[in-house]
Short mmCIF file of C-alpha atoms in Angstrom, two decimals:
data_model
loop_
_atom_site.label_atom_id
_atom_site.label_comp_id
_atom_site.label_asym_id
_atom_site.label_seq_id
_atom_site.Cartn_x
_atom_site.Cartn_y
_atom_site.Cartn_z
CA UNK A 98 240.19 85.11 105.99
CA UNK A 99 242.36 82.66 103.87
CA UNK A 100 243.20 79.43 105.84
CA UNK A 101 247.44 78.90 106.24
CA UNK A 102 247.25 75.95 104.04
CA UNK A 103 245.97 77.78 101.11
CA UNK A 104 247.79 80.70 102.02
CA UNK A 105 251.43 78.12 101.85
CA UNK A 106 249.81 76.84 98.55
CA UNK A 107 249.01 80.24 97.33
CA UNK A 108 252.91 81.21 97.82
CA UNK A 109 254.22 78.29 96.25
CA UNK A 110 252.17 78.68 92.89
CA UNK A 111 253.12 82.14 92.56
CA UNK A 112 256.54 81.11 92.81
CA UNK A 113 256.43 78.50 90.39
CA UNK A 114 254.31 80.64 88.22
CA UNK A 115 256.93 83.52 88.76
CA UNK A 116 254.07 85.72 89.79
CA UNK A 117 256.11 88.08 92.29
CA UNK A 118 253.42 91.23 92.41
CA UNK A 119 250.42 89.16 92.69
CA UNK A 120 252.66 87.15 95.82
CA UNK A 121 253.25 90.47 97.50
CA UNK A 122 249.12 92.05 96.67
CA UNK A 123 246.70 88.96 96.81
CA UNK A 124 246.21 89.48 100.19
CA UNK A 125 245.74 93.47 100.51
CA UNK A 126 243.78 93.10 97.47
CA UNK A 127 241.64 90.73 99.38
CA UNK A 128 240.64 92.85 102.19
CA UNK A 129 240.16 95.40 100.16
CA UNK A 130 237.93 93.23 98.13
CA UNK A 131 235.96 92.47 101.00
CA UNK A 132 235.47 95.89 102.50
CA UNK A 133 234.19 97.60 99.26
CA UNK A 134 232.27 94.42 97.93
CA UNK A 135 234.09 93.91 95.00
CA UNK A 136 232.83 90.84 92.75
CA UNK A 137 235.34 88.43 91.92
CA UNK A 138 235.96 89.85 88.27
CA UNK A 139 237.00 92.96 89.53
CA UNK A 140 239.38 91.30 91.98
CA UNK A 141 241.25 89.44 89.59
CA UNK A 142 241.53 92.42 86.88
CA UNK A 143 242.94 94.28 89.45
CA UNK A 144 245.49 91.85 90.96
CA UNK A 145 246.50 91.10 87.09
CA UNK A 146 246.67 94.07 86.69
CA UNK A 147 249.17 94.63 88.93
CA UNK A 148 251.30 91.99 87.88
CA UNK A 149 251.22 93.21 84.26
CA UNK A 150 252.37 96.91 85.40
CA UNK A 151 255.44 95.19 87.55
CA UNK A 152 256.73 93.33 84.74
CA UNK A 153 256.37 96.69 82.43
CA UNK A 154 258.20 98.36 85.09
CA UNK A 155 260.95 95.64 85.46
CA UNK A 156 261.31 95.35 81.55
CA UNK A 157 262.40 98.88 81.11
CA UNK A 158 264.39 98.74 84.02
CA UNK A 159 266.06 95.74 82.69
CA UNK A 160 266.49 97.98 79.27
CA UNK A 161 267.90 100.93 80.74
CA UNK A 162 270.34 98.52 82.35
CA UNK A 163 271.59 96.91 79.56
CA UNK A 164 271.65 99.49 77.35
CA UNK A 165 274.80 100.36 79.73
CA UNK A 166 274.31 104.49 79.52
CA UNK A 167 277.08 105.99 81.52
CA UNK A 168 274.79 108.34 83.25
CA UNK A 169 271.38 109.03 82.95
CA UNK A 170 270.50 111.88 81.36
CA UNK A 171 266.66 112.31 80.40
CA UNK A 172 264.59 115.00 78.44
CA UNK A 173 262.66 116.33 80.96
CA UNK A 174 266.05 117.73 82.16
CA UNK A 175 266.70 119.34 79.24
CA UNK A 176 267.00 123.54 79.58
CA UNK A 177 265.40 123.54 76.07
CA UNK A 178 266.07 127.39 75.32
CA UNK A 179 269.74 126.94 76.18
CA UNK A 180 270.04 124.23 72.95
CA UNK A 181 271.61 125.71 70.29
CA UNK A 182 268.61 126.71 67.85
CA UNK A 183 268.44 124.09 65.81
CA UNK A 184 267.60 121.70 68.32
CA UNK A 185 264.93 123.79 70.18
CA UNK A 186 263.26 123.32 66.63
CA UNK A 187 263.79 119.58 65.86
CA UNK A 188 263.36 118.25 69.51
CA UNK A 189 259.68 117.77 69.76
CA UNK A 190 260.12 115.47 66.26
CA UNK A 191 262.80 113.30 67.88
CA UNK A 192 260.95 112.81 70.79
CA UNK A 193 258.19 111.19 68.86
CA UNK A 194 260.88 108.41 68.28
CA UNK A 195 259.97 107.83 64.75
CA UNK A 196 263.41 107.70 63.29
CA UNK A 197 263.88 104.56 65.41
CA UNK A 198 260.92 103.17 63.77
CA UNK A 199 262.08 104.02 59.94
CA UNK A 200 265.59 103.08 60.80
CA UNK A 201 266.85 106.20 59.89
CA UNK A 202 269.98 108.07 61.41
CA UNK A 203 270.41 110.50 63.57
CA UNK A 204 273.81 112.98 64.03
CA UNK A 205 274.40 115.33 66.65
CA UNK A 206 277.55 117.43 65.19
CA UNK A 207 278.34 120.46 67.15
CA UNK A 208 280.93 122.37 69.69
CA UNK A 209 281.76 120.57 72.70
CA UNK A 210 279.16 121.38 75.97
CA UNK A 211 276.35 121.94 73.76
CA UNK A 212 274.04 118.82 75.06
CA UNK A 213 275.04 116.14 72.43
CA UNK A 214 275.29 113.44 74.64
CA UNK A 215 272.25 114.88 77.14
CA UNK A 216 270.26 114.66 73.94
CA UNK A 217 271.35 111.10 72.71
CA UNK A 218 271.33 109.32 76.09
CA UNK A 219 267.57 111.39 76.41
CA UNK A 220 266.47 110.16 73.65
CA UNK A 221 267.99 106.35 74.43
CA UNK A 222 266.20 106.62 77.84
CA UNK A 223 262.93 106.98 76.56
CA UNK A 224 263.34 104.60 73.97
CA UNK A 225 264.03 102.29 76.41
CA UNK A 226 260.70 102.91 78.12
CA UNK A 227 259.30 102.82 74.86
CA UNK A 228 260.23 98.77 74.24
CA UNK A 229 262.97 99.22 71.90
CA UNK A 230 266.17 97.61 72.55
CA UNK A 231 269.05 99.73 73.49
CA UNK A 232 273.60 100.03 73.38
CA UNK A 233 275.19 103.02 74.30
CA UNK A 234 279.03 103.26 73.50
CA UNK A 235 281.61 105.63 72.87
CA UNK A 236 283.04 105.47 69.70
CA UNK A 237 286.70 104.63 71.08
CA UNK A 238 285.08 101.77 73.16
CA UNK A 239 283.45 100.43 70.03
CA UNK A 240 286.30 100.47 67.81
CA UNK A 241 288.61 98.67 71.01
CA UNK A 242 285.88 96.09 71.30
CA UNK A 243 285.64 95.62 67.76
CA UNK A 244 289.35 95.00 67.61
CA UNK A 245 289.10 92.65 71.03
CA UNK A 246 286.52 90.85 69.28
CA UNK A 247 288.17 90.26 65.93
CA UNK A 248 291.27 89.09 67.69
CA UNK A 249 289.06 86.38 69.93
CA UNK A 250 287.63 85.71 65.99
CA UNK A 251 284.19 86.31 67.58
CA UNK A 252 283.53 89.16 65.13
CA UNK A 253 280.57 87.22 63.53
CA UNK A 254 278.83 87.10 66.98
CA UNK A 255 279.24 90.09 67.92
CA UNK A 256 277.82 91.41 64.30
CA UNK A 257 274.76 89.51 65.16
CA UNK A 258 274.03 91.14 68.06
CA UNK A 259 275.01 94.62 66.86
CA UNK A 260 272.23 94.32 64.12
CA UNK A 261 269.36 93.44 66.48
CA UNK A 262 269.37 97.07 68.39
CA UNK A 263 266.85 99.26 67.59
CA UNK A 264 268.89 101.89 68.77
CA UNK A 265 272.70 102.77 68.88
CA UNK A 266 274.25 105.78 70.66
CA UNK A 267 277.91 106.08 69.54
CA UNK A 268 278.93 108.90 70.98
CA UNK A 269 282.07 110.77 71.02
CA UNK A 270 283.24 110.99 67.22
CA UNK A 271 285.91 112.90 66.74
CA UNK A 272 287.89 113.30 70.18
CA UNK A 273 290.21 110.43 69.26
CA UNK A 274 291.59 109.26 65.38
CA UNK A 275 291.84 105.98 64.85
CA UNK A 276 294.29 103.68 62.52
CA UNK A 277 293.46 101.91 59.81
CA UNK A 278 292.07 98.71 60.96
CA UNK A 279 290.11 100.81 63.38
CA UNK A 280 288.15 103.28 60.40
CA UNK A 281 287.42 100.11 58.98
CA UNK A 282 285.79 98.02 61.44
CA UNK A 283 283.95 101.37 62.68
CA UNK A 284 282.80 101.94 58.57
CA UNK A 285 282.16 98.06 58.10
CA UNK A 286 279.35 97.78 61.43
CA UNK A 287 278.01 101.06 61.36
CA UNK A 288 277.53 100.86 57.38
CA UNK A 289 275.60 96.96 58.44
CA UNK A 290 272.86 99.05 60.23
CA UNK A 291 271.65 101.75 57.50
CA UNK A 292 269.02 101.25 56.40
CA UNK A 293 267.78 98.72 58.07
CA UNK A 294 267.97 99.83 62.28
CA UNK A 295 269.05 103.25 63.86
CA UNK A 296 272.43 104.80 64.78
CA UNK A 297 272.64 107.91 67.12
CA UNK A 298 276.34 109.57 66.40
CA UNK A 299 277.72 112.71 68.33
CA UNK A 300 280.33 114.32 66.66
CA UNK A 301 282.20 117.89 67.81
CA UNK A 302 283.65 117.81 64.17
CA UNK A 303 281.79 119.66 61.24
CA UNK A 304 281.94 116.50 57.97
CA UNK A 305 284.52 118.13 56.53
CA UNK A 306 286.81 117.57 58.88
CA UNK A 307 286.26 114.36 59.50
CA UNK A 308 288.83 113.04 57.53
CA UNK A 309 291.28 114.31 60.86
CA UNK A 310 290.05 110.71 62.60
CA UNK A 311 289.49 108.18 59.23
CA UNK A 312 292.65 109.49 57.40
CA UNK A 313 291.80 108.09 54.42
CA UNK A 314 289.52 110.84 52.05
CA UNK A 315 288.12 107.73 50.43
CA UNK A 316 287.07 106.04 53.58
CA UNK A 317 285.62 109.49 55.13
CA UNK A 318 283.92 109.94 52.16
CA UNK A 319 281.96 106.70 52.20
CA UNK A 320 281.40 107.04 55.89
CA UNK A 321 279.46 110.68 55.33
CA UNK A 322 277.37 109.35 52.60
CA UNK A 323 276.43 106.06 54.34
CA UNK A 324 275.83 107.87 57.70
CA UNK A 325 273.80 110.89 56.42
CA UNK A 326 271.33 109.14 54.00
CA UNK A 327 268.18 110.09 55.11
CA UNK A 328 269.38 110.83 58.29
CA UNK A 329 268.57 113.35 60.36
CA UNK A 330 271.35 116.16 61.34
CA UNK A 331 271.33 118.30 63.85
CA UNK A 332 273.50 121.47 64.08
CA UNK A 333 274.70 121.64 67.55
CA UNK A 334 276.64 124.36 67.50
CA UNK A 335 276.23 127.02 70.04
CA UNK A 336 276.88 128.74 73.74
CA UNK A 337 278.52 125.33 76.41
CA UNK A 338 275.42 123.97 77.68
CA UNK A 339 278.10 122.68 80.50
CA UNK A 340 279.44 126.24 81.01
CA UNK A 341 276.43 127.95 82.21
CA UNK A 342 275.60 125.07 84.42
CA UNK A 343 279.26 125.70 85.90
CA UNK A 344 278.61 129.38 85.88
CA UNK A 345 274.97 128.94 87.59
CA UNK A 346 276.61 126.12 90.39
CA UNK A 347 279.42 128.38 91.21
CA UNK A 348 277.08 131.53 92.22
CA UNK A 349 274.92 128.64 94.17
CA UNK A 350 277.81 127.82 95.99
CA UNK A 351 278.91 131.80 96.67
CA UNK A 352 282.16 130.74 94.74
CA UNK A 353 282.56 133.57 92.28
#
Protein backbone atom coordinates (compact mmCIF):
# COMPACT_ATOMS: atom_id res chain seq x y z
CA UNK A 1 0.00 0.00 0.00
CA UNK A 2 1.64 3.43 -0.85
CA UNK A 3 1.99 5.67 2.29
CA UNK A 4 -0.13 9.37 1.83
CA UNK A 5 3.08 11.17 1.80
CA UNK A 6 4.39 9.50 -1.21
CA UNK A 7 1.13 9.22 -2.59
CA UNK A 8 0.91 13.66 -2.22
CA UNK A 9 4.51 13.50 -3.68
CA UNK A 10 3.59 11.10 -6.35
CA UNK A 11 0.68 13.68 -7.50
CA UNK A 12 2.72 16.60 -7.43
CA UNK A 13 5.57 15.15 -9.78
CA UNK A 14 3.18 14.03 -12.22
CA UNK A 15 1.88 17.36 -12.32
CA UNK A 16 4.98 19.07 -12.74
CA UNK A 17 6.07 16.43 -15.11
CA UNK A 18 2.64 16.87 -16.96
CA UNK A 19 2.17 13.17 -16.65
CA UNK A 20 -1.83 13.16 -16.52
CA UNK A 21 -2.42 9.19 -17.50
CA UNK A 22 0.22 7.86 -15.36
CA UNK A 23 -1.59 10.40 -12.34
CA UNK A 24 -4.93 8.79 -13.03
CA UNK A 25 -3.25 4.64 -13.50
CA UNK A 26 -0.20 4.38 -11.05
CA UNK A 27 -2.29 3.23 -8.55
CA UNK A 28 -4.67 0.57 -10.41
CA UNK A 29 -1.60 -0.42 -12.11
CA UNK A 30 -0.20 -1.09 -8.72
CA UNK A 31 -2.65 -3.47 -7.44
CA UNK A 32 -2.74 -5.02 -10.34
CA UNK A 33 0.96 -5.35 -10.16
CA UNK A 34 0.71 -6.92 -6.97
CA UNK A 35 -2.01 -9.44 -7.57
CA UNK A 36 -0.45 -11.01 -10.76
CA UNK A 37 3.29 -10.61 -9.53
CA UNK A 38 4.42 -8.44 -12.02
CA UNK A 39 8.28 -7.44 -11.75
CA UNK A 40 8.95 -3.93 -11.70
CA UNK A 41 9.96 -3.73 -15.54
CA UNK A 42 6.77 -4.80 -16.55
CA UNK A 43 5.07 -2.25 -14.29
CA UNK A 44 6.67 0.63 -15.61
CA UNK A 45 6.34 -0.44 -19.49
CA UNK A 46 2.93 -0.68 -18.87
CA UNK A 47 2.18 2.56 -16.97
CA UNK A 48 4.44 4.32 -19.86
CA UNK A 49 2.78 2.85 -21.88
CA UNK A 50 -0.20 4.27 -21.06
CA UNK A 51 0.93 7.64 -20.96
CA UNK A 52 2.41 7.37 -24.48
CA UNK A 53 -1.13 6.08 -25.94
CA UNK A 54 -2.96 9.26 -24.08
CA UNK A 55 -0.81 11.74 -25.57
CA UNK A 56 -1.28 9.87 -29.18
CA UNK A 57 -4.84 10.06 -28.48
CA UNK A 58 -4.84 13.79 -27.38
CA UNK A 59 -2.50 14.77 -30.39
CA UNK A 60 -4.95 13.74 -32.99
CA UNK A 61 -7.64 15.04 -31.13
CA UNK A 62 -5.88 18.28 -30.92
CA UNK A 63 -5.42 17.83 -34.98
CA UNK A 64 -8.82 17.12 -35.84
CA UNK A 65 -9.59 20.24 -33.84
CA UNK A 66 -7.58 22.55 -35.46
CA UNK A 67 -7.86 21.45 -38.66
CA UNK A 68 -11.45 23.21 -38.08
CA UNK A 69 -13.59 20.51 -40.43
CA UNK A 70 -17.13 21.66 -40.40
CA UNK A 71 -18.41 18.23 -39.77
CA UNK A 72 -16.88 15.10 -39.52
CA UNK A 73 -17.20 13.00 -42.15
CA UNK A 74 -14.89 9.76 -42.16
CA UNK A 75 -14.29 6.82 -44.69
CA UNK A 76 -15.61 4.15 -42.95
CA UNK A 77 -18.93 5.97 -43.65
CA UNK A 78 -18.50 5.99 -47.03
CA UNK A 79 -21.42 3.83 -49.18
CA UNK A 80 -18.48 2.99 -51.54
CA UNK A 81 -20.72 1.48 -54.46
CA UNK A 82 -22.87 4.61 -54.46
CA UNK A 83 -19.44 6.82 -55.57
CA UNK A 84 -19.55 7.62 -58.90
CA UNK A 85 -17.14 4.94 -60.62
CA UNK A 86 -14.23 6.55 -60.71
CA UNK A 87 -13.84 6.87 -57.18
CA UNK A 88 -14.85 3.27 -56.20
CA UNK A 89 -11.57 2.65 -58.31
CA UNK A 90 -9.10 5.29 -56.96
CA UNK A 91 -10.26 5.19 -53.22
CA UNK A 92 -8.21 2.43 -51.82
CA UNK A 93 -4.94 4.55 -53.40
CA UNK A 94 -5.98 7.74 -51.59
CA UNK A 95 -6.47 6.11 -48.55
CA UNK A 96 -2.89 5.03 -48.47
CA UNK A 97 -2.25 8.86 -48.05
CA UNK A 98 0.70 8.93 -50.27
CA UNK A 99 -0.12 12.00 -52.23
CA UNK A 100 0.27 13.86 -48.92
CA UNK A 101 3.63 12.46 -48.68
CA UNK A 102 4.81 13.44 -52.47
CA UNK A 103 3.04 16.72 -52.17
CA UNK A 104 1.04 16.11 -54.95
CA UNK A 105 -2.64 17.41 -55.60
CA UNK A 106 -5.64 16.10 -55.37
CA UNK A 107 -9.18 17.42 -57.26
CA UNK A 108 -12.49 16.23 -56.67
CA UNK A 109 -14.53 17.81 -59.80
CA UNK A 110 -17.96 16.49 -60.16
CA UNK A 111 -21.98 17.19 -59.88
CA UNK A 112 -23.13 18.46 -56.72
CA UNK A 113 -24.24 15.45 -53.93
CA UNK A 114 -21.79 13.14 -55.27
CA UNK A 115 -19.48 12.83 -51.90
CA UNK A 116 -16.79 15.51 -52.73
CA UNK A 117 -16.60 16.94 -49.54
CA UNK A 118 -17.40 13.31 -47.60
CA UNK A 119 -14.31 12.24 -49.49
CA UNK A 120 -11.97 15.30 -48.75
CA UNK A 121 -12.91 15.83 -45.08
CA UNK A 122 -12.42 11.55 -45.02
CA UNK A 123 -9.44 11.72 -46.23
CA UNK A 124 -8.38 15.00 -43.87
CA UNK A 125 -9.67 12.93 -40.87
CA UNK A 126 -7.41 10.23 -41.25
CA UNK A 127 -4.62 12.25 -42.06
CA UNK A 128 -5.04 13.78 -39.02
CA UNK A 129 -4.72 10.49 -37.17
CA UNK A 130 -1.98 9.83 -39.33
CA UNK A 131 0.37 12.95 -37.79
CA UNK A 132 0.08 15.25 -40.58
CA UNK A 133 -0.98 18.68 -39.99
CA UNK A 134 -4.34 19.71 -41.17
CA UNK A 135 -6.81 23.26 -42.59
CA UNK A 136 -10.01 22.76 -43.95
CA UNK A 137 -11.66 25.87 -45.69
CA UNK A 138 -14.06 26.72 -48.18
CA UNK A 139 -12.81 28.41 -50.95
CA UNK A 140 -15.02 31.68 -50.33
CA UNK A 141 -13.69 31.69 -46.68
CA UNK A 142 -10.15 31.53 -47.98
CA UNK A 143 -10.32 34.13 -50.47
CA UNK A 144 -12.34 36.60 -47.53
CA UNK A 145 -9.53 35.79 -45.16
CA UNK A 146 -6.99 36.33 -47.63
CA UNK A 147 -8.45 39.73 -48.35
CA UNK A 148 -8.94 40.38 -44.27
CA UNK A 149 -5.46 39.53 -43.98
CA UNK A 150 -3.94 41.66 -46.71
CA UNK A 151 -5.89 44.60 -45.46
CA UNK A 152 -4.45 44.02 -41.62
CA UNK A 153 -0.93 43.76 -43.98
CA UNK A 154 -0.47 40.41 -42.18
CA UNK A 155 -0.39 38.59 -45.54
CA UNK A 156 3.29 37.48 -44.96
CA UNK A 157 2.19 35.66 -41.72
CA UNK A 158 -0.41 34.19 -42.77
CA UNK A 159 1.70 32.79 -46.00
CA UNK A 160 3.93 31.24 -43.47
CA UNK A 161 1.58 29.33 -41.91
CA UNK A 162 -0.33 28.34 -45.06
CA UNK A 163 2.94 26.61 -46.34
CA UNK A 164 3.55 24.44 -43.25
CA UNK A 165 0.19 22.15 -43.78
CA UNK A 166 0.64 18.98 -45.00
CA UNK A 167 -2.73 19.00 -46.05
CA UNK A 168 -5.31 21.60 -47.44
CA UNK A 169 -9.01 20.93 -48.12
CA UNK A 170 -10.42 23.90 -50.11
CA UNK A 171 -13.53 22.95 -50.81
CA UNK A 172 -16.32 24.46 -52.62
CA UNK A 173 -14.78 25.81 -56.04
CA UNK A 174 -17.04 26.97 -58.18
CA UNK A 175 -20.37 27.90 -56.20
CA UNK A 176 -19.27 31.54 -55.91
CA UNK A 177 -16.95 33.83 -58.67
CA UNK A 178 -14.76 35.96 -57.30
CA UNK A 179 -13.23 39.57 -58.48
CA UNK A 180 -10.09 40.25 -59.42
CA UNK A 181 -8.12 40.76 -56.37
CA UNK A 182 -9.84 37.64 -55.13
CA UNK A 183 -8.53 35.06 -58.36
CA UNK A 184 -5.38 36.45 -57.52
CA UNK A 185 -4.74 35.96 -53.99
CA UNK A 186 -6.56 32.40 -54.42
CA UNK A 187 -3.84 31.70 -57.68
CA UNK A 188 -0.86 33.42 -55.71
CA UNK A 189 -1.25 30.84 -52.22
CA UNK A 190 -2.50 27.90 -53.77
CA UNK A 191 0.26 28.16 -56.67
CA UNK A 192 3.00 28.64 -53.15
CA UNK A 193 2.07 24.98 -52.21
CA UNK A 194 2.69 22.85 -55.57
CA UNK A 195 5.03 21.13 -55.48
CA UNK A 196 6.21 21.32 -52.44
CA UNK A 197 2.90 20.28 -49.78
CA UNK A 198 -0.69 19.03 -50.73
CA UNK A 199 -3.94 20.79 -51.74
CA UNK A 200 -7.35 18.89 -51.69
CA UNK A 201 -9.84 21.09 -54.13
CA UNK A 202 -13.63 20.18 -54.73
CA UNK A 203 -14.96 21.63 -57.61
CA UNK A 204 -18.79 21.00 -59.18
CA UNK A 205 -17.31 22.72 -62.38
CA UNK A 206 -15.71 20.55 -65.24
CA UNK A 207 -11.89 22.90 -66.09
CA UNK A 208 -13.36 24.27 -68.79
CA UNK A 209 -15.62 26.14 -67.22
CA UNK A 210 -13.76 27.41 -64.79
CA UNK A 211 -13.10 30.52 -66.26
CA UNK A 212 -17.15 31.36 -64.98
CA UNK A 213 -15.36 32.14 -61.27
CA UNK A 214 -11.51 33.56 -62.37
CA UNK A 215 -12.84 35.65 -65.35
CA UNK A 216 -9.76 36.14 -66.69
CA UNK A 217 -8.83 33.05 -69.52
CA UNK A 218 -5.24 33.89 -68.70
CA UNK A 219 -5.56 33.55 -65.00
CA UNK A 220 -7.83 30.22 -65.35
CA UNK A 221 -5.44 28.98 -67.50
CA UNK A 222 -2.48 29.20 -65.15
CA UNK A 223 -4.61 28.05 -62.29
CA UNK A 224 -5.49 24.49 -64.28
CA UNK A 225 -1.95 23.91 -65.15
CA UNK A 226 -0.51 24.76 -61.69
CA UNK A 227 -3.32 22.79 -59.90
CA UNK A 228 -3.33 19.61 -62.09
CA UNK A 229 0.47 18.91 -62.38
CA UNK A 230 0.85 15.65 -61.24
CA UNK A 231 -2.13 15.79 -59.45
CA UNK A 232 -4.48 13.43 -59.03
CA UNK A 233 -8.23 13.98 -60.54
CA UNK A 234 -11.02 12.43 -59.75
CA UNK A 235 -14.22 12.39 -61.90
CA UNK A 236 -17.02 12.80 -59.57
CA UNK A 237 -19.66 12.86 -61.62
CA UNK A 238 -22.60 10.69 -61.01
CA UNK A 239 -26.19 9.76 -59.23
CA UNK A 240 -26.57 12.65 -55.63
CA UNK A 241 -24.90 10.72 -53.07
CA UNK A 242 -27.20 13.24 -50.82
CA UNK A 243 -30.37 12.26 -52.75
CA UNK A 244 -30.57 8.70 -51.99
CA UNK A 245 -29.71 9.33 -48.43
CA UNK A 246 -32.89 11.77 -48.55
CA UNK A 247 -34.78 9.17 -50.46
CA UNK A 248 -33.65 6.22 -47.94
CA UNK A 249 -34.46 8.77 -44.56
CA UNK A 250 -37.79 9.68 -45.90
CA UNK A 251 -39.10 5.86 -46.28
CA UNK A 252 -37.39 5.45 -42.57
CA UNK A 253 -39.48 8.03 -41.42
CA UNK A 254 -42.88 6.60 -43.39
CA UNK A 255 -42.77 10.11 -45.14
CA UNK A 256 -43.22 9.18 -48.78
Amino acid sequence: MINKEVSDSIEELTKSLRLPATRRHYTELAKDAISTNMDYKEYLFRLLQMEYDARNENAVKNRIRRAQFPLKKYLEDLEVDCLPEDAQRKLRMLKTLDFIETGQNLILAGNAGTGKSHIAIGLGIKACMEGYKVWYTSVPSLINLLKETRAQQSLRAFENRFLKYDLIIADELGYISFDKEGSELLFTHLSLRTGQKSTIVTTNLSFDRWDEIFQDPVLTAAMVDRLTHKSYIINMNGNSYRIKETQEWLKKENLV
